[in-house]
CSV table of C-alpha atoms in Angstrom, one decimal:
chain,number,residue,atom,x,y,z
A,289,UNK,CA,0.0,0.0,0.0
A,290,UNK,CA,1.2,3.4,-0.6
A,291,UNK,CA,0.3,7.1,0.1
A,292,UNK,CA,-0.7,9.7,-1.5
A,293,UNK,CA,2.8,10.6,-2.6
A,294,UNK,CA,3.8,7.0,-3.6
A,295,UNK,CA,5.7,6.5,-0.4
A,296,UNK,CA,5.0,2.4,0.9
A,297,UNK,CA,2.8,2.7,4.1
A,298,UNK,CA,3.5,-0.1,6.6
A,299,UNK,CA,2.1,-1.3,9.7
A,300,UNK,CA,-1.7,1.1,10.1
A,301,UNK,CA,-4.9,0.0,10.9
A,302,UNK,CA,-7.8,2.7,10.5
A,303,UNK,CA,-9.8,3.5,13.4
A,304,UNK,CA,-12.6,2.0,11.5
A,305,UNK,CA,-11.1,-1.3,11.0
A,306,UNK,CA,-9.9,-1.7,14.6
A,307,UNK,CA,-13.5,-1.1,16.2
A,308,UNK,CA,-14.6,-3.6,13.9
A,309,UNK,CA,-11.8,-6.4,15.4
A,310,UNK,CA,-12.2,-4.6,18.5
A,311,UNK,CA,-16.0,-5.2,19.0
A,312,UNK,CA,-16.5,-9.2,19.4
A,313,UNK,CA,-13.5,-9.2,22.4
A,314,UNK,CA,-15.2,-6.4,23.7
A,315,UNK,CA,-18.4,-7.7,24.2
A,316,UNK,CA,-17.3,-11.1,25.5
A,317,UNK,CA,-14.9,-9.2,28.3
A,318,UNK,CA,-18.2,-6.9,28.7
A,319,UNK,CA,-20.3,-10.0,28.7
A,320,UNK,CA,-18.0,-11.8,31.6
A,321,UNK,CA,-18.1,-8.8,33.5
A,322,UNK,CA,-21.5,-8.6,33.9
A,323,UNK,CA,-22.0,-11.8,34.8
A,324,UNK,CA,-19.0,-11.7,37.4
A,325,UNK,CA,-20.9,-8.3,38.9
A,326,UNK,CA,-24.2,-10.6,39.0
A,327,UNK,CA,-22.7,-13.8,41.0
A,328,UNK,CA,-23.5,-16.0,38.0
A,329,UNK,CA,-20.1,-17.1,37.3
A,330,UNK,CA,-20.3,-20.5,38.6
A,331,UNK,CA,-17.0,-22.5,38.3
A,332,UNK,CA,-14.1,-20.4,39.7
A,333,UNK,CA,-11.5,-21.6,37.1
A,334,UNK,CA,-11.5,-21.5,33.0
A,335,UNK,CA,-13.3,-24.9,31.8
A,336,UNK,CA,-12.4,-26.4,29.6
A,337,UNK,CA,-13.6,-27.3,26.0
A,338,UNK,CA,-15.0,-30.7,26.5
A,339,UNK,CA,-18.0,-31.4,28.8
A,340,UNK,CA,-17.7,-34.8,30.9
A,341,UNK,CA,-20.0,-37.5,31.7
A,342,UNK,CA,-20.3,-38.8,35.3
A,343,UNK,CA,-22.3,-41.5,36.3
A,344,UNK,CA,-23.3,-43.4,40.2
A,345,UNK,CA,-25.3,-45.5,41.0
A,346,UNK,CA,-26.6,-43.8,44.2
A,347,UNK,CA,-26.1,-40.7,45.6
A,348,UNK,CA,-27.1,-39.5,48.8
A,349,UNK,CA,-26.4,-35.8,50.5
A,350,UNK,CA,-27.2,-33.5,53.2
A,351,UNK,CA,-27.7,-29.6,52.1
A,352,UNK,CA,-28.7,-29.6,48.8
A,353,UNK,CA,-29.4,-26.3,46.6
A,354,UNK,CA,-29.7,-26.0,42.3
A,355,UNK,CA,-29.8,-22.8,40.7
A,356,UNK,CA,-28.8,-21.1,37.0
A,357,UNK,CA,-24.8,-20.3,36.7
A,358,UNK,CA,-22.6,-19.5,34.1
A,359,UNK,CA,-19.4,-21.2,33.1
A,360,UNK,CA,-16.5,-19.2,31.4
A,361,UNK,CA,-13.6,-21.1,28.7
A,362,UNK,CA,-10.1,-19.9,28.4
A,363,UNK,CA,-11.5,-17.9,25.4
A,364,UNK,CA,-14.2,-15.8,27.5
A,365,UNK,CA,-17.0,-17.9,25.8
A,366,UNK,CA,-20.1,-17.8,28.6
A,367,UNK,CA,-21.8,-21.5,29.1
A,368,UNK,CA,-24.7,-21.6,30.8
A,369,UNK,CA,-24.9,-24.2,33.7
A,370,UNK,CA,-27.5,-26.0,36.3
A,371,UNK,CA,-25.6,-25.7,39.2
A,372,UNK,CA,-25.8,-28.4,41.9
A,373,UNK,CA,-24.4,-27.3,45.5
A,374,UNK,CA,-24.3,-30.4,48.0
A,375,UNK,CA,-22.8,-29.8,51.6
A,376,UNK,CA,-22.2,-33.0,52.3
A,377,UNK,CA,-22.6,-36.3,49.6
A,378,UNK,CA,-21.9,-39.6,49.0
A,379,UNK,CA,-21.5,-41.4,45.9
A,380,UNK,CA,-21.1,-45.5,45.3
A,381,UNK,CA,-19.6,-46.9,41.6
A,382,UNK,CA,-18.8,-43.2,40.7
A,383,UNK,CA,-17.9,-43.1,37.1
A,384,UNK,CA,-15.9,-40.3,35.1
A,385,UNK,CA,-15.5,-40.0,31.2
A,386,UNK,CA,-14.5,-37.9,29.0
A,387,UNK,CA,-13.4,-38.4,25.5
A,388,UNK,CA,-10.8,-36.3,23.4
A,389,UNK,CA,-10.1,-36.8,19.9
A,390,UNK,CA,-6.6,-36.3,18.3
A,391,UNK,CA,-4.9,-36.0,14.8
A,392,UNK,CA,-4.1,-39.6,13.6
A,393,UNK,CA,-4.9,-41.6,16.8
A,394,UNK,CA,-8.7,-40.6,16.9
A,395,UNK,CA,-10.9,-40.8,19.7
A,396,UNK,CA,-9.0,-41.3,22.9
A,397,UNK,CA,-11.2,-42.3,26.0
A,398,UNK,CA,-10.2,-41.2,30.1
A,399,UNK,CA,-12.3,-43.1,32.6
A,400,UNK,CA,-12.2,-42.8,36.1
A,401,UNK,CA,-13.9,-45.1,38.7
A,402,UNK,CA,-14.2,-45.5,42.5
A,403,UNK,CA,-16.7,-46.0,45.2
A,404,UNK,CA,-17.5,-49.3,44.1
A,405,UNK,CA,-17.2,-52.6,47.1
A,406,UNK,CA,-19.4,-50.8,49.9
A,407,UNK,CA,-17.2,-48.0,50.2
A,408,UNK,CA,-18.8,-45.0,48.5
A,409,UNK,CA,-16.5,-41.5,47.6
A,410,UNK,CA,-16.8,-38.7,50.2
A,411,UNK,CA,-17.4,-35.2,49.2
A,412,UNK,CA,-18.0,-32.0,51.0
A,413,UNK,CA,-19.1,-28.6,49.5
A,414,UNK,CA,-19.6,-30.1,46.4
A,415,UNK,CA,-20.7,-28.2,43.4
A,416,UNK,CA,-21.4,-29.2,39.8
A,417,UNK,CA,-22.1,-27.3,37.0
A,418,UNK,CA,-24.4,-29.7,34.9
A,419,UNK,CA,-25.7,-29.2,31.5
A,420,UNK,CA,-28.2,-32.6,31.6
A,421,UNK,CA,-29.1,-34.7,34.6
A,422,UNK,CA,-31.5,-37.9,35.4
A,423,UNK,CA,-32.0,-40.2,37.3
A,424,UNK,CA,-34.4,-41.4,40.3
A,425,UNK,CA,-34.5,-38.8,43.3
A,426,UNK,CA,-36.3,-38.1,46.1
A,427,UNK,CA,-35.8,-34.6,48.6
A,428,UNK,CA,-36.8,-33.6,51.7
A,429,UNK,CA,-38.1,-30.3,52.3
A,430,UNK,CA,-38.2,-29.1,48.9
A,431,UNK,CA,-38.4,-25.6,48.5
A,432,UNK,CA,-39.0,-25.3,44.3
A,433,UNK,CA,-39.1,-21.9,43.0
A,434,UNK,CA,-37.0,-19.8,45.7
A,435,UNK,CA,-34.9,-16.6,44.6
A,436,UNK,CA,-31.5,-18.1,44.0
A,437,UNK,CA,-29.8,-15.1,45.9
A,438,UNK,CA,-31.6,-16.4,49.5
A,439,UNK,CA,-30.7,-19.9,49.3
A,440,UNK,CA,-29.9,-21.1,52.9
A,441,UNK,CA,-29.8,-25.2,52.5
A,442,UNK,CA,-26.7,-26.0,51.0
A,443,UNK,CA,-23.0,-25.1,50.9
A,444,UNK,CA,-22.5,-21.4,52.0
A,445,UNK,CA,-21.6,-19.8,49.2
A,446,UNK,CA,-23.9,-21.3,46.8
A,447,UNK,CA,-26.4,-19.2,45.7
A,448,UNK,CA,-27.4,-17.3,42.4
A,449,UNK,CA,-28.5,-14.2,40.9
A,450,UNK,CA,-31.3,-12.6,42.4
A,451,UNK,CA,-34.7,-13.1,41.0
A,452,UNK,CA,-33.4,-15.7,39.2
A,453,UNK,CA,-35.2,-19.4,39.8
A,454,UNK,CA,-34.0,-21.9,42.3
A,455,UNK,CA,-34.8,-25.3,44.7
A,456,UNK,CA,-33.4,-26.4,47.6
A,457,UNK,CA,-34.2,-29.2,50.0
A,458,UNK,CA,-32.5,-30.8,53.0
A,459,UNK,CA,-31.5,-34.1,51.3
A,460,UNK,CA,-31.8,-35.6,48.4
A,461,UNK,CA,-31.3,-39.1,46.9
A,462,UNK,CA,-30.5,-40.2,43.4
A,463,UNK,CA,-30.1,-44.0,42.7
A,464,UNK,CA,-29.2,-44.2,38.7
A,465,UNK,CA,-27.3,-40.7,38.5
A,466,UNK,CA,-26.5,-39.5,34.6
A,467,UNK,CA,-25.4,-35.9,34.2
A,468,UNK,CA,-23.0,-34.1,32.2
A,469,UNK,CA,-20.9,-31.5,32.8
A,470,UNK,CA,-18.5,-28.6,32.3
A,471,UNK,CA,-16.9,-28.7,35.5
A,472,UNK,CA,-16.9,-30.2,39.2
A,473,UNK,CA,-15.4,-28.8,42.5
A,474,UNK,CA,-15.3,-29.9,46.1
A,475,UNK,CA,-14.1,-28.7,49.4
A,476,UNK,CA,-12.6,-32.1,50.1
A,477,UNK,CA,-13.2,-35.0,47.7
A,478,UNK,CA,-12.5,-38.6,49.1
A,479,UNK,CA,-12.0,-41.2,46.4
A,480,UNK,CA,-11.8,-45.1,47.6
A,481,UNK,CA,-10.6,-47.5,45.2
A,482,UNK,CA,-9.8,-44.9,43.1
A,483,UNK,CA,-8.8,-46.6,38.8
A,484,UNK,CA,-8.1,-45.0,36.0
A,485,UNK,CA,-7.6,-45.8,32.6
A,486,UNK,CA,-6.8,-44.2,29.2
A,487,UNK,CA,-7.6,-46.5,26.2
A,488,UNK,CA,-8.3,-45.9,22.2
A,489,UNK,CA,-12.0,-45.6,21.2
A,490,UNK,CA,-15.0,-44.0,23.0
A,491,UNK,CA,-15.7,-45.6,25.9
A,492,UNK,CA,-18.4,-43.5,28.6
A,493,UNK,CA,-20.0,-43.9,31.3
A,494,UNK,CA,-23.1,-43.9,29.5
C-alpha cells in the first residue's frame, strides 16, 4: 500500500477497521463482566472445552441447593450451567469420562472409577455445574421456586443471581445418576478404590 505521494505505508490500521476487530472481544470481556458483577459465574476456574459424563449409581447428600450459573472457557465464551451445590454427599460406583479426539490416533477415552465394594467417595461442598441430569430422586423439604440469591440449604456460598429461579431441600437421593458436565469442584473429595484408565475408542459412562 502506498500514500498519497507514492511512499509504501507499513504497519496502520484505520480507526474504523480496529472497532470492527475490536468489538467481538469487547463484548465477550463486557459480557464476563456482567455476569462476574451478577454472581453468575459459577466454576471459579476456565473450563475447559470438553464437557464430561459422570455416572453413580446412588447418591445421597445433606444440604442440597440447584440454581442457574454461568461457566467461562479460556477464550471468555459464557456456558450456561444448572448448578448443583451439595454440603455434604456420598456417591457409590462413581464413574468419570471424558473423550478427546486427536490427529491420527482418533478418539482417545479417560475413565475414572471408585466408590464401588461398599465404600462409596466422600465429598463436602460439592458443586457441579451440569448441562443434563436424570435419574431417580427423592428430597426432603423441597423448597421449588425460591430466589437463588436467599438460598440457605446448602453449601455457603452457593447461591445465584437474584430473582433468578432456584430449589433447595434438606437431602436428596439419586439411585441411577447420569449428568453431564462442564466442571466439578469440592471442598474435600474422598475417592476409595480410586482406577483410572486411558484406552483408544470412545468408551463412557453412559
Amino acid at each position: 500500500m502506498k500514500d498519497v505521494h507514492g511512499r509504501p505505508v507499513t504497519g496502520r490500521v484505520s480507526a474504523r477497521k480496529f472497532a470492527v476487530l475490536a468489538v467481538p472481544a469487547f463484548a465477550g470481556t463486557a459480557a464476563l463482566a456482567i455476569a462476574l458483577a451478577n454472581g453468575a459465574l459459577a466454576a471459579s476456574f476456565a473450563v475447559s472445552g470438553q464437557q464430561f459424563k459422570v455416572s453413580a449409581s446412588s447418591l445421597k447428600g445433606d444440604g442440597f441447593a440447584q440454581y442457574g450459573g454461568v461457566d467461562a472457557n479460556a477464550r471468555g465464551d459464557l456456558l450456561p450451567v444448572a448448578v448443583t451445590a451439595i454440603k455434604k454427599a456420598e456417591l457409590n460406583n462413581l464413574c468419570q469420562s471424558v473423550v478427546t479426539k486427536l490427529p491420527v490416533l482418533g478418539n482417545i477415552s479417560l475413565n475414572l472409577t471408585a466408590g464401588g465394594g461398599g465404600k462409596p467417595v466422600q465429598a463436602e461442598n460439592l458443586y457441579v455445574d451440569a448441562t443434563q441430569l436424570s435419574g431417580n430422586a427423592a428430597f426432603h423439604n423441597i423448597e421449588i421456586g425460591r430466589d437463588a440469591s436467599t438460598l440457605d440449604k446448602g453449601p455457603a456460598e452457593a447461591q445465584g443471581m437474584q430473582d433468578a429461579f432456584a430449589q433447595q431441600a434438606d437431602d436428596i437421593n439419586i439411585t441411577d445418576l447420569k449428568q453431564t458436565a462442564w466442571a466439578t469442584n469440592a471442598g474435600t473429595f474422598k475417592l476409595s478404590g480410586l482406577s483410572m484408565k486411558i484406552s483408544k475408542g470412545k468408551k463412557e459412562c453412559f
